[in-house]
Short mmCIF file of C-alpha atoms and ligand atoms in Angstrom, two decimals:
data_model
loop_
_atom_site.label_atom_id
_atom_site.label_comp_id
_atom_site.label_asym_id
_atom_site.label_seq_id
_atom_site.Cartn_x
_atom_site.Cartn_y
_atom_site.Cartn_z
CA MET A 15 16.14 -17.24 -42.01
CA ASP A 16 18.14 -14.13 -41.35
CA ILE A 17 16.88 -12.91 -37.96
CA GLY A 18 17.44 -9.75 -35.90
CA PHE A 19 16.94 -10.10 -32.12
CA ILE A 20 16.66 -7.04 -29.88
CA GLY A 21 16.66 -7.42 -26.08
CA LEU A 22 19.01 -10.20 -24.98
CA GLY A 23 18.14 -10.36 -21.28
CA ASN A 24 17.04 -13.31 -19.15
CA MET A 25 14.44 -14.37 -21.70
CA GLY A 26 15.81 -12.98 -24.98
CA ALA A 27 19.28 -14.54 -24.73
CA PRO A 28 18.15 -18.18 -24.51
CA MET A 29 15.47 -17.61 -27.16
CA ALA A 30 18.05 -16.13 -29.57
CA ARG A 31 20.46 -18.97 -28.77
CA ASN A 32 17.80 -21.57 -29.64
CA LEU A 33 17.13 -19.90 -33.01
CA SER A 34 20.83 -19.92 -33.78
CA ALA A 35 21.21 -23.55 -32.64
CA ALA A 36 18.38 -24.48 -35.04
CA GLY A 37 20.49 -23.18 -37.95
CA HIS A 38 19.17 -19.63 -38.41
CA SER A 39 21.51 -16.68 -38.77
CA VAL A 40 20.85 -14.42 -35.75
CA THR A 41 22.13 -10.86 -35.25
CA GLY A 42 21.42 -9.45 -31.79
CA PHE A 43 21.42 -6.06 -30.10
CA ASP A 44 21.04 -5.12 -26.43
CA LEU A 45 21.89 -1.87 -24.64
CA ALA A 46 23.61 -3.77 -21.82
CA ALA A 47 23.72 -7.57 -22.24
CA SER A 48 26.16 -9.29 -24.57
CA PRO A 49 24.90 -11.71 -27.21
CA PRO A 50 24.81 -15.41 -26.31
CA GLU A 51 26.88 -18.02 -28.11
CA GLY A 52 26.08 -18.27 -31.83
CA VAL A 53 24.53 -14.79 -32.05
CA THR A 54 26.38 -12.04 -33.95
CA SER A 55 26.53 -8.63 -32.27
CA ALA A 56 25.08 -5.49 -33.94
CA THR A 57 25.91 -1.97 -32.78
CA SER A 58 22.34 -0.64 -32.92
CA ALA A 59 18.74 -1.85 -33.07
CA ALA A 60 18.50 -0.49 -36.63
CA GLU A 61 21.54 -2.52 -37.70
CA ALA A 62 20.09 -5.67 -36.10
CA ALA A 63 16.84 -5.11 -38.04
CA SER A 64 18.21 -3.98 -41.38
CA GLY A 65 17.65 -6.47 -44.24
CA ARG A 66 16.44 -9.31 -41.95
CA ASP A 67 13.58 -11.68 -42.76
CA ALA A 68 12.31 -11.45 -39.17
CA VAL A 69 13.00 -9.12 -36.24
CA ILE A 70 12.17 -10.28 -32.71
CA THR A 71 12.01 -7.94 -29.71
CA MET A 72 12.08 -9.03 -26.04
CA LEU A 73 12.04 -5.78 -24.05
CA PRO A 74 10.98 -4.57 -20.58
CA ASP A 75 7.94 -2.36 -21.35
CA GLY A 76 5.75 -0.50 -23.84
CA ALA A 77 7.66 2.82 -23.75
CA ILE A 78 10.92 1.07 -24.65
CA LEU A 79 9.13 -0.96 -27.32
CA ALA A 80 7.86 2.28 -28.92
CA ARG A 81 11.39 3.75 -28.97
CA VAL A 82 12.86 0.60 -30.49
CA TYR A 83 10.09 0.31 -33.13
CA ALA A 84 10.71 3.96 -34.15
CA GLU A 85 14.26 2.85 -35.00
CA ILE A 86 13.68 -0.57 -36.52
CA VAL A 87 10.56 0.00 -38.63
CA PRO A 88 12.34 2.38 -41.07
CA ALA A 89 15.36 0.02 -41.17
CA ALA A 90 13.46 -3.24 -41.85
CA ARG A 91 13.05 -4.52 -45.38
CA PRO A 92 9.51 -4.52 -46.85
CA GLY A 93 7.72 -7.80 -46.19
CA ALA A 94 9.79 -8.65 -43.11
CA VAL A 95 7.91 -9.92 -40.06
CA LEU A 96 8.31 -8.08 -36.73
CA VAL A 97 7.56 -10.27 -33.71
CA ASP A 98 7.31 -8.61 -30.31
CA CYS A 99 7.55 -11.16 -27.49
CA SER A 100 7.75 -8.59 -24.63
CA THR A 101 4.87 -8.27 -22.16
CA VAL A 102 3.51 -4.74 -22.71
CA ASP A 103 0.17 -2.91 -22.49
CA VAL A 104 -2.39 -3.63 -25.19
CA ASP A 105 -2.31 -0.05 -26.56
CA SER A 106 1.49 -0.13 -27.04
CA ALA A 107 1.19 -3.46 -28.84
CA ARG A 108 -1.48 -2.07 -31.18
CA ALA A 109 0.53 1.12 -31.82
CA ALA A 110 3.65 -0.92 -32.68
CA SER A 111 1.62 -3.06 -35.07
CA THR A 112 0.04 -0.01 -36.76
CA LEU A 113 3.47 1.58 -37.28
CA ALA A 114 4.90 -1.61 -38.76
CA THR A 115 1.99 -2.48 -41.05
CA ALA A 116 1.82 1.11 -42.38
CA ALA A 117 5.45 0.64 -43.49
CA GLY A 118 4.59 -2.57 -45.39
CA LEU A 119 5.83 -4.97 -42.70
CA LEU A 120 4.08 -7.92 -41.07
CA ALA A 121 3.59 -7.57 -37.30
CA VAL A 122 2.73 -9.96 -34.46
CA ASP A 123 2.49 -9.35 -30.72
CA ALA A 124 3.50 -12.66 -29.18
CA PRO A 125 4.09 -12.54 -25.43
CA VAL A 126 5.13 -15.77 -23.79
CA SER A 127 4.42 -17.97 -20.84
CA GLY A 128 6.93 -20.44 -19.43
CA GLY A 129 9.60 -18.26 -17.84
CA THR A 130 13.36 -18.51 -18.17
CA GLY A 131 13.21 -22.32 -17.87
CA GLY A 132 10.84 -22.51 -20.84
CA ALA A 133 12.98 -20.03 -22.80
CA ALA A 134 16.10 -22.16 -22.24
CA ALA A 135 14.34 -25.44 -23.03
CA GLY A 136 12.49 -24.05 -26.08
CA THR A 137 9.12 -24.93 -24.55
CA LEU A 138 7.49 -21.50 -24.27
CA THR A 139 3.81 -20.92 -25.05
CA PHE A 140 3.27 -18.01 -27.44
CA MET A 141 -0.03 -16.12 -27.49
CA ALA A 142 -0.17 -14.14 -30.69
CA GLY A 143 -2.10 -11.23 -32.15
CA GLY A 144 -1.91 -9.98 -35.73
CA ALA A 145 -2.96 -10.74 -39.30
CA PRO A 146 -3.10 -14.46 -40.26
CA GLU A 147 -0.21 -14.02 -42.75
CA ALA A 148 1.94 -12.40 -40.06
CA PHE A 149 1.22 -15.29 -37.67
CA ALA A 150 2.02 -17.79 -40.44
CA ALA A 151 5.35 -16.07 -41.15
CA ALA A 152 6.34 -16.17 -37.45
CA LYS A 153 5.07 -19.71 -36.76
CA PRO A 154 8.28 -21.58 -37.72
CA LEU A 155 10.17 -19.42 -35.20
CA PHE A 156 7.58 -20.08 -32.47
CA GLU A 157 8.05 -23.80 -33.13
CA ILE A 158 11.77 -23.51 -32.33
CA MET A 159 11.46 -21.26 -29.28
CA GLY A 160 8.33 -22.89 -27.90
CA SER A 161 6.08 -25.91 -27.87
CA ARG A 162 2.77 -24.14 -28.47
CA ALA A 163 1.60 -21.00 -30.31
CA VAL A 164 -2.02 -19.86 -30.22
CA HIS A 165 -3.26 -17.26 -32.69
CA CYS A 166 -5.62 -15.28 -30.45
CA GLY A 167 -6.87 -12.69 -32.94
CA ALA A 168 -5.96 -9.25 -34.30
CA ALA A 169 -3.12 -6.98 -33.11
CA GLY A 170 -3.08 -6.72 -29.31
CA ALA A 171 -4.93 -10.04 -28.80
CA GLY A 172 -1.73 -11.79 -27.67
CA GLN A 173 -1.15 -9.17 -24.97
CA SER A 174 -4.82 -9.36 -23.95
CA ALA A 175 -4.51 -13.14 -23.46
CA LYS A 176 -1.26 -12.75 -21.55
CA ILE A 177 -2.56 -10.25 -18.99
CA CYS A 178 -5.80 -12.21 -18.50
CA ASN A 179 -3.77 -15.39 -17.89
CA ASN A 180 -1.42 -13.66 -15.46
CA MET A 181 -4.31 -12.01 -13.63
CA ILE A 182 -5.62 -15.55 -12.97
CA LEU A 183 -2.14 -16.63 -11.88
CA GLY A 184 -1.74 -13.69 -9.44
CA ILE A 185 -5.15 -14.39 -7.93
CA THR A 186 -4.68 -18.16 -7.65
CA MET A 187 -1.20 -17.84 -6.16
CA LEU A 188 -2.61 -15.49 -3.51
CA GLY A 189 -5.45 -17.91 -2.80
CA VAL A 190 -3.05 -20.84 -2.45
CA CYS A 191 -0.69 -18.85 -0.18
CA GLU A 192 -3.60 -17.71 2.00
CA ALA A 193 -4.86 -21.28 2.30
CA PHE A 194 -1.41 -22.65 3.27
CA ALA A 195 -0.95 -19.83 5.83
CA LEU A 196 -4.39 -20.55 7.29
CA ALA A 197 -3.69 -24.31 7.33
CA ASP A 198 -0.45 -23.62 9.29
CA LYS A 199 -2.37 -21.70 11.94
CA LEU A 200 -4.99 -24.47 12.11
CA GLY A 201 -2.16 -26.92 12.82
CA LEU A 202 -2.51 -28.81 9.54
CA ASP A 203 0.59 -30.50 8.18
CA ARG A 204 1.72 -28.88 4.89
CA GLN A 205 2.30 -32.23 3.18
CA ALA A 206 -1.22 -33.37 4.12
CA MET A 207 -2.58 -30.05 2.88
CA TYR A 208 -0.78 -30.54 -0.46
CA ASP A 209 -1.86 -34.20 -0.79
CA VAL A 210 -5.50 -33.20 -0.35
CA VAL A 211 -5.64 -29.96 -2.36
CA SER A 212 -3.54 -31.14 -5.31
CA THR A 213 -6.07 -33.93 -5.93
CA SER A 214 -9.22 -32.02 -4.93
CA SER A 215 -11.21 -29.13 -6.34
CA GLY A 216 -8.59 -26.62 -5.10
CA ALA A 217 -6.02 -28.11 -7.52
CA CYS A 218 -4.43 -25.55 -9.83
CA TRP A 219 -1.04 -24.73 -11.36
CA SER A 220 -0.08 -22.65 -8.29
CA VAL A 221 -0.42 -25.75 -6.07
CA ASN A 222 0.31 -28.68 -8.36
CA THR A 223 3.25 -27.32 -10.39
CA TYR A 224 4.57 -24.31 -8.47
CA CYS A 225 3.74 -25.04 -4.85
CA PRO A 226 4.76 -22.03 -2.69
CA ALA A 227 5.56 -24.23 0.34
CA PRO A 228 9.25 -25.30 0.49
CA GLY A 229 9.86 -29.03 0.25
CA ILE A 230 6.32 -29.78 -0.87
CA GLY A 231 5.26 -30.85 -4.37
CA PRO A 232 7.48 -30.69 -7.48
CA LYS A 233 10.64 -28.56 -7.32
CA SER A 234 9.80 -24.84 -7.43
CA PRO A 235 11.42 -21.50 -6.44
CA ALA A 236 10.17 -22.12 -2.85
CA ASP A 237 12.80 -24.89 -2.70
CA ASN A 238 15.50 -22.40 -3.69
CA ASP A 239 14.86 -19.80 -0.98
CA TYR A 240 12.31 -18.11 -3.30
CA LYS A 241 14.91 -16.94 -5.82
CA PRO A 242 12.97 -16.12 -9.03
CA GLY A 243 11.61 -17.91 -11.06
CA PHE A 244 9.09 -15.25 -11.78
CA ALA A 245 9.94 -12.16 -9.75
CA ALA A 246 7.24 -10.51 -7.65
CA GLU A 247 7.82 -7.19 -9.43
CA LEU A 248 7.12 -8.84 -12.81
CA MET A 249 3.86 -10.22 -11.43
CA LEU A 250 3.06 -6.71 -10.16
CA LYS A 251 3.80 -5.29 -13.62
CA ASP A 252 1.38 -7.77 -15.23
CA LEU A 253 -1.33 -7.13 -12.61
CA ARG A 254 -0.99 -3.38 -13.25
CA LEU A 255 -1.28 -4.00 -17.00
CA SER A 256 -4.44 -6.05 -16.46
CA GLN A 257 -5.95 -3.25 -14.33
CA GLU A 258 -5.04 -0.64 -16.96
CA ALA A 259 -6.71 -2.80 -19.60
CA ALA A 260 -9.77 -3.41 -17.38
CA GLY A 261 -10.08 0.35 -16.85
CA SER A 262 -9.91 1.02 -20.58
CA VAL A 263 -12.92 -1.23 -21.28
CA ASP A 264 -14.82 -0.69 -17.99
CA ALA A 265 -14.50 -4.35 -16.94
CA ALA A 266 -15.23 -5.39 -13.34
CA THR A 267 -12.11 -7.15 -11.99
CA PRO A 268 -12.31 -6.71 -8.20
CA LEU A 269 -10.06 -9.66 -7.36
CA GLY A 270 -7.52 -8.56 -9.98
CA ALA A 271 -7.45 -5.10 -8.38
CA HIS A 272 -7.02 -6.57 -4.90
CA ALA A 273 -4.24 -8.88 -6.14
CA ARG A 274 -2.43 -5.85 -7.59
CA ASP A 275 -2.75 -4.01 -4.25
CA LEU A 276 -1.39 -7.00 -2.31
CA TYR A 277 1.56 -7.46 -4.69
CA GLU A 278 2.25 -3.70 -4.44
CA ALA A 279 2.40 -3.98 -0.63
CA PHE A 280 4.52 -7.13 -0.89
CA VAL A 281 7.05 -5.59 -3.32
CA ARG A 282 7.29 -2.45 -1.12
CA SER A 283 7.93 -4.47 2.03
CA GLY A 284 10.70 -6.90 1.08
CA GLY A 285 9.18 -8.84 -1.84
CA ALA A 286 11.25 -7.12 -4.56
CA GLY A 287 13.78 -9.54 -6.03
CA ARG A 288 11.96 -12.57 -4.57
CA ASP A 289 9.81 -15.04 -6.42
CA PHE A 290 6.11 -14.16 -6.55
CA SER A 291 5.34 -17.32 -4.53
CA ALA A 292 7.20 -15.78 -1.53
CA MET A 293 3.77 -14.33 -0.79
CA LEU A 294 3.39 -17.44 1.44
CA PRO A 295 6.00 -16.52 4.11
CA TRP A 296 4.86 -12.87 3.87
CA LEU A 297 1.25 -13.80 4.60
CA ALA A 298 2.19 -16.46 7.17
CA GLU A 299 3.91 -13.78 9.29
CA ARG A 300 0.87 -11.51 9.30
CA ASN A 301 -2.12 -11.62 11.54
CA ARG A 302 -5.75 -10.99 10.71
CA ASP A 303 -5.67 -7.24 11.49
CA ALA A 304 -2.90 -6.69 8.90
CA GLY A 305 -5.52 -7.31 6.19
P1 LIG B 30 15.43 -8.49 -18.81
O1 LIG B 30 15.41 -7.22 -18.07
O2 LIG B 30 16.32 -9.61 -18.35
O3 LIG B 30 15.78 -8.22 -20.37
C1 LIG B 30 15.40 -7.07 -21.07
C2 LIG B 30 16.60 -6.64 -21.90
O4 LIG B 30 16.24 -5.54 -22.74
C3 LIG B 30 17.79 -6.17 -21.04
O5 LIG B 30 18.93 -6.95 -21.34
C4 LIG B 30 17.97 -4.70 -21.46
O6 LIG B 30 19.33 -4.29 -21.47
C5 LIG B 30 17.39 -4.73 -22.85
N1 LIG B 30 16.98 -3.40 -23.34
C6 LIG B 30 16.31 -2.44 -22.67
N2 LIG B 30 16.12 -1.36 -23.47
C7 LIG B 30 16.69 -1.66 -24.67
C8 LIG B 30 16.82 -0.96 -25.90
N3 LIG B 30 16.32 0.26 -26.07
N4 LIG B 30 17.47 -1.58 -26.92
C9 LIG B 30 17.99 -2.83 -26.75
N5 LIG B 30 17.89 -3.54 -25.60
C10 LIG B 30 17.25 -2.96 -24.58
O7 LIG B 30 13.91 -8.99 -18.85
P2 LIG B 30 13.36 -10.46 -19.23
O8 LIG B 30 13.14 -11.23 -17.98
O9 LIG B 30 14.20 -11.02 -20.33
O10 LIG B 30 11.89 -10.07 -19.75
C11 LIG B 30 11.70 -9.51 -21.03
C12 LIG B 30 10.21 -9.41 -21.28
O11 LIG B 30 9.61 -10.70 -21.17
C13 LIG B 30 9.47 -8.52 -20.28
O12 LIG B 30 8.49 -7.80 -20.97
C14 LIG B 30 8.87 -9.52 -19.29
O13 LIG B 30 7.68 -9.01 -18.67
C15 LIG B 30 8.55 -10.67 -20.21
N6 LIG B 30 8.50 -12.00 -19.55
C16 LIG B 30 9.44 -12.36 -18.65
C17 LIG B 30 9.38 -13.62 -18.05
C18 LIG B 30 10.40 -14.07 -17.03
O14 LIG B 30 10.16 -15.09 -16.36
N7 LIG B 30 11.55 -13.39 -16.92
C19 LIG B 30 8.34 -14.50 -18.40
C20 LIG B 30 7.40 -14.12 -19.36
C21 LIG B 30 7.50 -12.85 -19.94
#
């Protein structure tokens, strides 16, 4: 396929490289980053989109997505599939889809899970929203960039799944960090804590795969001085998106709201630029009155 790729940052660059390595012709555009090996450089988003069979975007937020779609939708050829892999708010995803489908294009919102490691290894999970024919057109590309793609429903359903998943992740990571900090103060050995919890009913991804305690469990950002990984400010962004979405449908998400508040406090007080699991040393230094 002839593919345009817009947004060649930490995630977009390895994804574009994998498409090129699989034999597709990839033309990329980014305001700042240069294209990775095997990807031809375009001078604008419109040029990257023009005449392509598929156009993938991997951008920071919904406002930027709207600006880029205003440029690429008129440039894309009828019948092309637009695949937005950014994490954005549900309304922006639906608006982008409406704009594209009104112009005779296929559109999928397909945010990802798996981080930069998954992007490099081609093992991302895609959660997709859009018409069945749009999902079918994008599926061969998901199979190269990832190991699993779930069609979650109509436009916006991929973003809905993403923010629900990450709300769980924010809450469970906080729970795990609180439990380790409490265990420390109770004099419990961290390895013993891990050995018990990882095989008991407290087991979850935040303990078993991404343990926030350095030197414990499989290798994780905690073992690399909490370098991201998944940055705390990206977790905060996703928790804010989930609260925006919850507000729009009047859903009760008290723990999600509290997780957002805690990540806000963490990012304001030294957490910015650190992995989201660095919540453990932050909590461990606090006492009960600090909340
Ligand atoms: P990033 O900041 O590294 O990359 C974004 C890129 O978009 C940058 O290179 C920037 O220059 C470019 N850009 C911004 N405005 C542009 C425009 N108008 N035209 C062209 N390029 C433009 O971010 P990232 O880590 O690659 O994340 C991208 C998206 O993926 C975000 O929505 C993020 O929430 C989501 N995500 C990230 C991770 C992760 O672990 N990094 C995991 C899952 C999802």
